[in-house]
Amino acid sequence: MIEQRLPIATRWTLYALGAVEGQRVRRPRDPVAAWLLRRHPQLLPTFAAPSILSMIRARANIVDRMIEEIVNRARLADETLDFWGFGGGFDARWYRLMREMDDVVVSHQEVEEPALMEFKDELLASSSFANAWERIRKHSEAKHNWTVQSTDSRPLVTLEGVSTRLGPQKTLSLLARLRQDAPEATVILDLPGFLNSSVGLGGRPAVVGSVRSRWSSATASGAAQIKTAEIAALGFEVVEDSWFAARPELRAPSGMPICSGMEAFRVMLLQARPADKT
């Protein structure tokens, strides 16, 4: 079954954004993810460390904030954007965030591996979100062919979760293609602390146990595997580079968990430099 071969990072994101967590989270963050989990519980991950789920939720908040700021700046400048989401799996930012941005975001493109895109399209075509999903331009491409096609507006690209699936070197290769094919692109990239270079379709990256027991710096984790100098060498300016340490689980004196731990991660906002400045 295709759902059993989905990238584990994709299933983690679906669970993190679509599930209600006790009484501390009163509603899921993403209504499309919640619908998918209710209708298709086989999409639940076979394992999910709470610290990883916390990281995904925090990451989504930061990426959303960056998108909103970029769109607001473009609105003030009377500029339009083409949104390109790469490797988002079941991400539904197109529904939960960007429906109010169509005065600036004139097209929304989703790029994903063919099997996953076909599966996602099949599930959403019969959902209450079908009309919104139908307006998204879908590109089914093998990972080594991912890039931005010609566009009339400045591309805004999100690579959320992509580094987990590609590993550092292939992520750099993707950035190089984006820089060549979209010389004015703005790119949002995250690097999780458990990032390694041996993650494939359906593979599991090396992660910590289900309960994180101590603080640790993001600079000593997989979040540092891609260097700022490597990104600059590709022709990108690092506009924002936010690092978040790994934190332990918080427990009450009784031993009852109060707040899940969180894995380290990093989110970068990149702007392609003009060719004469590279």
mmCIF file of C-alpha atoms in Angstrom:
data_model
loop_
_atom_site.group_PDB
_atom_site.id
_atom_site.type_symbol
_atom_site.label_atom_id
_atom_site.label_comp_id
_atom_site.label_asym_id
_atom_site.label_seq_id
_atom_site.Cartn_x
_atom_site.Cartn_y
_atom_site.Cartn_z
ATOM 1 C CA MET A 1 0.000 0.000 0.000
ATOM 2 C CA ILE A 2 1.264 3.458 -0.949
ATOM 3 C CA GLU A 3 0.582 4.936 2.504
ATOM 4 C CA GLN A 4 3.050 2.475 4.035
ATOM 5 C CA ARG A 5 5.782 3.752 1.696
ATOM 6 C CA LEU A 6 5.279 7.453 2.345
ATOM 7 C CA PRO A 7 8.297 9.360 3.682
ATOM 8 C CA ILE A 8 8.224 9.204 7.469
ATOM 9 C CA ALA A 9 8.787 12.977 7.658
ATOM 10 C CA THR A 10 5.605 13.494 5.638
ATOM 11 C CA ARG A 11 3.594 11.352 8.031
ATOM 12 C CA TRP A 12 5.088 13.111 11.066
ATOM 13 C CA THR A 13 3.999 16.482 9.651
ATOM 14 C CA LEU A 14 0.502 15.199 8.952
ATOM 15 C CA TYR A 15 0.207 13.959 12.540
ATOM 16 C CA ALA A 16 1.804 17.045 14.119
ATOM 17 C CA LEU A 17 -0.510 19.492 12.336
ATOM 18 C CA GLY A 18 -3.660 17.408 12.137
ATOM 19 C CA ALA A 19 -4.017 15.751 15.543
ATOM 20 C CA VAL A 20 -5.466 17.175 18.760
ATOM 21 C CA GLU A 21 -3.079 16.716 21.679
ATOM 22 C CA GLY A 22 -4.998 16.307 24.922
ATOM 23 C CA GLN A 23 -6.453 19.492 26.370
ATOM 24 C CA ARG A 24 -3.391 21.649 25.725
ATOM 25 C CA VAL A 25 -4.135 21.859 21.989
ATOM 26 C CA ARG A 26 -7.875 22.372 21.627
ATOM 27 C CA ARG A 27 -7.986 22.074 17.880
ATOM 28 C CA PRO A 28 -5.650 20.853 15.146
ATOM 29 C CA ARG A 29 -3.542 23.447 13.414
ATOM 30 C CA ASP A 30 -4.386 22.267 9.919
ATOM 31 C CA PRO A 31 -8.024 21.366 9.076
ATOM 32 C CA VAL A 32 -7.054 19.429 5.951
ATOM 33 C CA ALA A 33 -4.553 17.293 7.883
ATOM 34 C CA ALA A 34 -7.178 16.668 10.563
ATOM 35 C CA TRP A 35 -9.702 15.562 7.948
ATOM 36 C CA LEU A 36 -7.177 13.220 6.334
ATOM 37 C CA LEU A 37 -6.351 11.564 9.657
ATOM 38 C CA ARG A 38 -10.008 11.085 10.545
ATOM 39 C CA ARG A 39 -10.892 9.577 7.186
ATOM 40 C CA HIS A 40 -7.645 7.696 6.611
ATOM 41 C CA PRO A 41 -6.135 6.638 9.967
ATOM 42 C CA GLN A 42 -3.717 4.366 8.098
ATOM 43 C CA LEU A 43 -1.749 7.550 7.361
ATOM 44 C CA LEU A 44 -0.691 7.805 11.010
ATOM 45 C CA PRO A 45 3.062 7.266 11.439
ATOM 46 C CA THR A 46 4.210 3.967 12.892
ATOM 47 C CA PHE A 47 6.205 5.901 15.494
ATOM 48 C CA ALA A 48 6.399 9.583 16.405
ATOM 49 C CA ALA A 49 8.609 11.079 19.106
ATOM 50 C CA PRO A 50 6.796 13.938 20.901
ATOM 51 C CA SER A 51 9.927 16.074 20.611
ATOM 52 C CA ILE A 52 9.831 15.765 16.814
ATOM 53 C CA LEU A 53 6.139 16.667 16.665
ATOM 54 C CA SER A 54 6.814 19.753 18.813
ATOM 55 C CA MET A 55 9.594 20.768 16.450
ATOM 56 C CA ILE A 56 7.308 20.429 13.416
ATOM 57 C CA ARG A 57 4.614 22.596 15.024
ATOM 58 C CA ALA A 58 7.137 25.274 15.969
ATOM 59 C CA ARG A 59 8.683 25.147 12.499
ATOM 60 C CA ALA A 60 5.282 25.589 10.841
ATOM 61 C CA ASN A 61 4.657 28.689 12.954
ATOM 62 C CA ILE A 62 7.929 30.251 11.861
ATOM 63 C CA VAL A 63 7.505 29.394 8.177
ATOM 64 C CA ASP A 64 3.962 30.805 8.250
ATOM 65 C CA ARG A 65 5.243 33.984 9.859
ATOM 66 C CA MET A 66 7.942 34.377 7.213
ATOM 67 C CA ILE A 67 5.428 33.862 4.413
ATOM 68 C CA GLU A 68 3.049 36.432 5.890
ATOM 69 C CA GLU A 69 5.846 39.000 6.212
ATOM 70 C CA ILE A 70 7.051 38.414 2.641
ATOM 71 C CA VAL A 71 3.519 38.711 1.270
ATOM 72 C CA ASN A 72 2.863 41.906 3.273
ATOM 73 C CA ARG A 73 6.059 43.489 1.951
ATOM 74 C CA ALA A 74 5.113 42.510 -1.595
ATOM 75 C CA ARG A 75 1.636 44.005 -1.088
ATOM 76 C CA LEU A 76 3.122 47.318 0.041
ATOM 77 C CA ALA A 77 5.430 47.302 -2.983
ATOM 78 C CA ASP A 78 2.533 46.470 -5.328
ATOM 79 C CA GLU A 79 4.348 43.280 -6.306
ATOM 80 C CA THR A 80 2.967 39.827 -7.104
ATOM 81 C CA LEU A 81 4.393 36.440 -6.144
ATOM 82 C CA ASP A 82 4.241 32.876 -7.412
ATOM 83 C CA PHE A 83 4.257 30.427 -4.504
ATOM 84 C CA TRP A 84 6.155 27.145 -4.964
ATOM 85 C CA GLY A 85 5.923 24.475 -2.285
ATOM 86 C CA PHE A 86 8.421 21.635 -2.679
ATOM 87 C CA GLY A 87 8.104 18.267 -0.986
ATOM 88 C CA GLY A 88 5.297 19.431 1.281
ATOM 89 C CA GLY A 89 3.625 16.035 1.378
ATOM 90 C CA PHE A 90 0.176 16.600 2.889
ATOM 91 C CA ASP A 91 0.889 20.193 3.862
ATOM 92 C CA ALA A 92 -2.221 22.316 3.289
ATOM 93 C CA ARG A 93 -0.837 25.805 3.654
ATOM 94 C CA TRP A 94 -2.688 26.489 0.405
ATOM 95 C CA TYR A 95 -5.910 26.160 2.433
ATOM 96 C CA ARG A 96 -5.169 27.256 5.986
ATOM 97 C CA LEU A 97 -2.952 30.274 5.281
ATOM 98 C CA MET A 98 -2.881 31.530 1.737
ATOM 99 C CA ARG A 99 -6.525 31.880 0.741
ATOM 100 C CA GLU A 100 -6.445 35.460 2.008
ATOM 101 C CA MET A 101 -3.310 36.283 0.021
ATOM 102 C CA ASP A 102 -4.587 35.912 -3.546
ATOM 103 C CA ASP A 103 -4.220 39.640 -4.187
ATOM 104 C CA VAL A 104 -0.449 39.050 -3.993
ATOM 105 C CA VAL A 105 0.052 35.312 -4.566
ATOM 106 C CA VAL A 106 -1.177 34.951 -8.141
ATOM 107 C CA SER A 107 -0.369 31.245 -8.485
ATOM 108 C CA HIS A 108 0.240 28.379 -6.071
ATOM 109 C CA GLN A 109 2.410 25.520 -7.312
ATOM 110 C CA GLU A 110 2.945 22.199 -5.521
ATOM 111 C CA VAL A 111 5.928 20.007 -6.489
ATOM 112 C CA GLU A 112 6.060 16.452 -5.180
ATOM 113 C CA GLU A 113 7.168 12.944 -6.096
ATOM 114 C CA PRO A 114 4.702 11.317 -8.522
ATOM 115 C CA ALA A 115 3.423 8.517 -6.261
ATOM 116 C CA LEU A 116 2.775 10.861 -3.346
ATOM 117 C CA MET A 117 1.202 13.549 -5.519
ATOM 118 C CA GLU A 118 -1.116 11.012 -7.156
ATOM 119 C CA PHE A 119 -2.138 9.627 -3.766
ATOM 120 C CA LYS A 120 -2.723 13.093 -2.298
ATOM 121 C CA ASP A 121 -4.731 14.158 -5.338
ATOM 122 C CA GLU A 122 -6.897 11.051 -5.106
ATOM 123 C CA LEU A 123 -7.672 11.659 -1.426
ATOM 124 C CA LEU A 124 -8.425 15.374 -1.758
ATOM 125 C CA ALA A 125 -10.464 15.115 -4.972
ATOM 126 C CA SER A 126 -13.307 13.535 -3.004
ATOM 127 C CA SER A 127 -12.998 15.790 0.052
ATOM 128 C CA SER A 128 -14.762 18.969 1.120
ATOM 129 C CA PHE A 129 -11.525 20.777 0.173
ATOM 130 C CA ALA A 130 -11.691 19.632 -3.462
ATOM 131 C CA ASN A 131 -12.559 23.047 -4.932
ATOM 132 C CA ALA A 132 -9.629 24.750 -3.211
ATOM 133 C CA TRP A 133 -7.251 21.911 -4.126
ATOM 134 C CA GLU A 134 -8.344 21.980 -7.763
ATOM 135 C CA ARG A 135 -6.981 25.519 -8.117
ATOM 136 C CA ILE A 136 -3.461 24.416 -7.127
ATOM 137 C CA ARG A 137 -1.053 23.756 -9.998
ATOM 138 C CA LYS A 138 0.454 20.334 -9.421
ATOM 139 C CA HIS A 139 3.855 19.146 -10.626
ATOM 140 C CA SER A 140 4.738 15.457 -10.258
ATOM 141 C CA GLU A 141 8.510 15.164 -10.518
ATOM 142 C CA ALA A 142 11.245 12.893 -9.235
ATOM 143 C CA LYS A 143 13.278 14.644 -6.537
ATOM 144 C CA HIS A 144 16.361 15.051 -8.717
ATOM 145 C CA ASN A 145 14.265 17.084 -11.206
ATOM 146 C CA TRP A 146 12.681 19.473 -8.707
ATOM 147 C CA THR A 147 13.008 23.105 -9.745
ATOM 148 C CA VAL A 148 10.998 26.249 -10.482
ATOM 149 C CA GLN A 149 9.668 26.639 -13.993
ATOM 150 C CA SER A 150 9.497 29.962 -15.822
ATOM 151 C CA THR A 151 7.266 32.433 -14.040
ATOM 152 C CA ASP A 152 5.972 35.970 -14.549
ATOM 153 C CA SER A 153 6.130 36.922 -10.864
ATOM 154 C CA ARG A 154 8.886 36.595 -8.279
ATOM 155 C CA PRO A 155 8.929 33.039 -6.901
ATOM 156 C CA LEU A 156 8.441 32.464 -3.185
ATOM 157 C CA VAL A 157 9.715 28.948 -2.491
ATOM 158 C CA THR A 158 9.258 26.826 0.629
ATOM 159 C CA LEU A 159 11.460 23.795 1.238
ATOM 160 C CA GLU A 160 9.846 22.831 4.538
ATOM 161 C CA GLY A 161 10.885 19.305 5.502
ATOM 162 C CA VAL A 162 12.784 18.819 2.246
ATOM 163 C CA SER A 163 16.224 18.531 3.853
ATOM 164 C CA THR A 164 15.000 15.600 5.943
ATOM 165 C CA ARG A 165 14.074 13.722 2.785
ATOM 166 C CA LEU A 166 17.023 14.746 0.614
ATOM 167 C CA GLY A 167 19.948 15.016 3.016
ATOM 168 C CA PRO A 168 22.433 17.926 2.995
ATOM 169 C CA GLN A 169 24.168 17.432 -0.355
ATOM 170 C CA LYS A 170 21.020 16.920 -2.407
ATOM 171 C CA THR A 171 19.449 19.879 -0.647
ATOM 172 C CA LEU A 172 22.379 22.011 -1.788
ATOM 173 C CA SER A 173 21.948 20.648 -5.307
ATOM 174 C CA LEU A 174 18.294 21.676 -5.241
ATOM 175 C CA LEU A 175 19.245 25.165 -4.073
ATOM 176 C CA ALA A 176 21.727 25.388 -6.937
ATOM 177 C CA ARG A 177 18.998 24.496 -9.465
ATOM 178 C CA LEU A 178 16.636 27.045 -7.936
ATOM 179 C CA ARG A 179 19.298 29.742 -8.080
ATOM 180 C CA GLN A 180 19.926 28.983 -11.765
ATOM 181 C CA ASP A 181 16.295 28.626 -12.853
ATOM 182 C CA ALA A 182 14.758 31.315 -10.624
ATOM 183 C CA PRO A 183 17.397 34.037 -10.198
ATOM 184 C CA GLU A 184 15.033 36.283 -8.192
ATOM 185 C CA ALA A 185 13.609 33.620 -5.884
ATOM 186 C CA THR A 186 13.000 34.012 -2.176
ATOM 187 C CA VAL A 187 13.502 30.645 -0.430
ATOM 188 C CA ILE A 188 12.494 29.391 3.027
ATOM 189 C CA LEU A 189 14.548 26.381 4.136
ATOM 190 C CA ASP A 190 14.558 24.448 7.402
ATOM 191 C CA LEU A 191 17.269 22.169 8.782
ATOM 192 C CA PRO A 192 16.203 19.880 11.654
ATOM 193 C CA GLY A 193 18.598 18.786 14.344
ATOM 194 C CA PHE A 194 18.257 15.127 13.377
ATOM 195 C CA LEU A 195 19.184 15.823 9.749
ATOM 196 C CA ASN A 196 21.474 13.235 8.208
ATOM 197 C CA SER A 197 22.527 12.337 4.665
ATOM 198 C CA SER A 198 21.003 8.895 4.293
ATOM 199 C CA VAL A 199 17.255 9.504 4.183
ATOM 200 C CA GLY A 200 15.300 7.965 1.320
ATOM 201 C CA LEU A 201 11.667 7.443 0.417
ATOM 202 C CA GLY A 202 10.168 5.622 3.362
ATOM 203 C CA GLY A 203 13.464 5.703 5.299
ATOM 204 C CA ARG A 204 13.937 6.742 8.911
ATOM 205 C CA PRO A 205 16.489 9.373 9.861
ATOM 206 C CA ALA A 206 18.508 8.906 13.018
ATOM 207 C CA VAL A 207 16.370 10.440 15.766
ATOM 208 C CA VAL A 208 16.423 10.601 19.530
ATOM 209 C CA GLY A 209 14.163 8.626 21.826
ATOM 210 C CA SER A 210 10.539 9.388 22.504
ATOM 211 C CA VAL A 211 11.328 11.673 25.467
ATOM 212 C CA ARG A 212 14.066 14.288 25.208
ATOM 213 C CA SER A 213 15.821 14.530 28.583
ATOM 214 C CA ARG A 214 18.206 17.472 28.226
ATOM 215 C CA TRP A 215 18.936 20.762 26.505
ATOM 216 C CA SER A 216 21.370 20.748 23.590
ATOM 217 C CA SER A 217 22.559 23.379 21.158
ATOM 218 C CA ALA A 218 21.350 23.385 17.566
ATOM 219 C CA THR A 219 24.890 24.232 16.457
ATOM 220 C CA ALA A 220 26.015 20.767 17.569
ATOM 221 C CA SER A 221 23.203 19.023 15.687
ATOM 222 C CA GLY A 222 22.233 18.211 12.125
ATOM 223 C CA ALA A 223 20.903 21.751 11.795
ATOM 224 C CA ALA A 224 24.505 22.842 11.269
ATOM 225 C CA GLN A 225 25.311 20.327 8.521
ATOM 226 C CA ILE A 226 24.733 22.929 5.810
ATOM 227 C CA LYS A 227 27.007 25.913 6.291
ATOM 228 C CA THR A 228 26.047 29.521 5.647
ATOM 229 C CA ALA A 229 29.128 29.834 3.437
ATOM 230 C CA GLU A 230 27.895 26.967 1.242
ATOM 231 C CA ILE A 231 24.580 28.720 0.710
ATOM 232 C CA ALA A 232 26.266 32.053 -0.001
ATOM 233 C CA ALA A 233 28.507 30.346 -2.558
ATOM 234 C CA LEU A 234 25.397 29.336 -4.501
ATOM 235 C CA GLY A 235 24.376 32.984 -4.857
ATOM 236 C CA PHE A 236 21.959 33.430 -1.967
ATOM 237 C CA GLU A 237 21.913 36.131 0.681
ATOM 238 C CA VAL A 238 20.909 34.829 4.105
ATOM 239 C CA VAL A 239 18.261 37.335 5.195
ATOM 240 C CA GLU A 240 17.270 35.494 8.384
ATOM 241 C CA ASP A 241 18.884 32.527 10.113
ATOM 242 C CA SER A 242 16.987 31.396 13.215
ATOM 243 C CA TRP A 243 18.374 28.621 15.450
ATOM 244 C CA PHE A 244 16.389 26.803 18.131
ATOM 245 C CA ALA A 245 17.977 24.613 20.794
ATOM 246 C CA ALA A 246 16.616 21.199 21.709
ATOM 247 C CA ARG A 247 14.730 21.309 25.000
ATOM 248 C CA PRO A 248 13.783 18.550 27.452
ATOM 249 C CA GLU A 249 10.293 17.519 28.419
ATOM 250 C CA LEU A 250 8.810 19.626 31.220
ATOM 251 C CA ARG A 251 7.214 17.636 34.052
ATOM 252 C CA ALA A 252 5.271 18.594 37.156
ATOM 253 C CA PRO A 253 6.620 17.562 40.595
ATOM 254 C CA SER A 254 4.213 14.622 40.376
ATOM 255 C CA GLY A 255 6.002 13.439 37.258
ATOM 256 C CA MET A 256 3.103 14.251 34.951
ATOM 257 C CA PRO A 257 4.237 15.658 31.563
ATOM 258 C CA ILE A 258 3.319 19.325 31.166
ATOM 259 C CA CYS A 259 5.068 20.171 27.915
ATOM 260 C CA SER A 260 6.763 17.918 25.372
ATOM 261 C CA GLY A 261 10.439 18.335 24.633
ATOM 262 C CA MET A 262 11.494 19.665 21.260
ATOM 263 C CA GLU A 263 14.240 18.726 18.812
ATOM 264 C CA ALA A 264 16.669 21.394 17.666
ATOM 265 C CA PHE A 265 16.041 23.039 14.318
ATOM 266 C CA ARG A 266 16.952 25.974 12.147
ATOM 267 C CA VAL A 267 14.902 28.033 9.656
ATOM 268 C CA MET A 268 16.554 30.214 7.026
ATOM 269 C CA LEU A 269 15.172 32.902 4.758
ATOM 270 C CA LEU A 270 17.240 33.193 1.597
ATOM 271 C CA GLN A 271 17.151 35.754 -1.192
ATOM 272 C CA ALA A 272 18.825 35.033 -4.511
ATOM 273 C CA ARG A 273 21.376 37.743 -5.215
ATOM 274 C CA PRO A 274 21.398 39.487 -8.600
ATOM 275 C CA ALA A 275 23.795 37.808 -11.011
ATOM 276 C CA ASP A 276 26.232 40.724 -10.986
ATOM 277 C CA LYS A 277 26.612 40.360 -7.196
ATOM 278 C CA THR A 278 27.227 36.600 -7.036
#
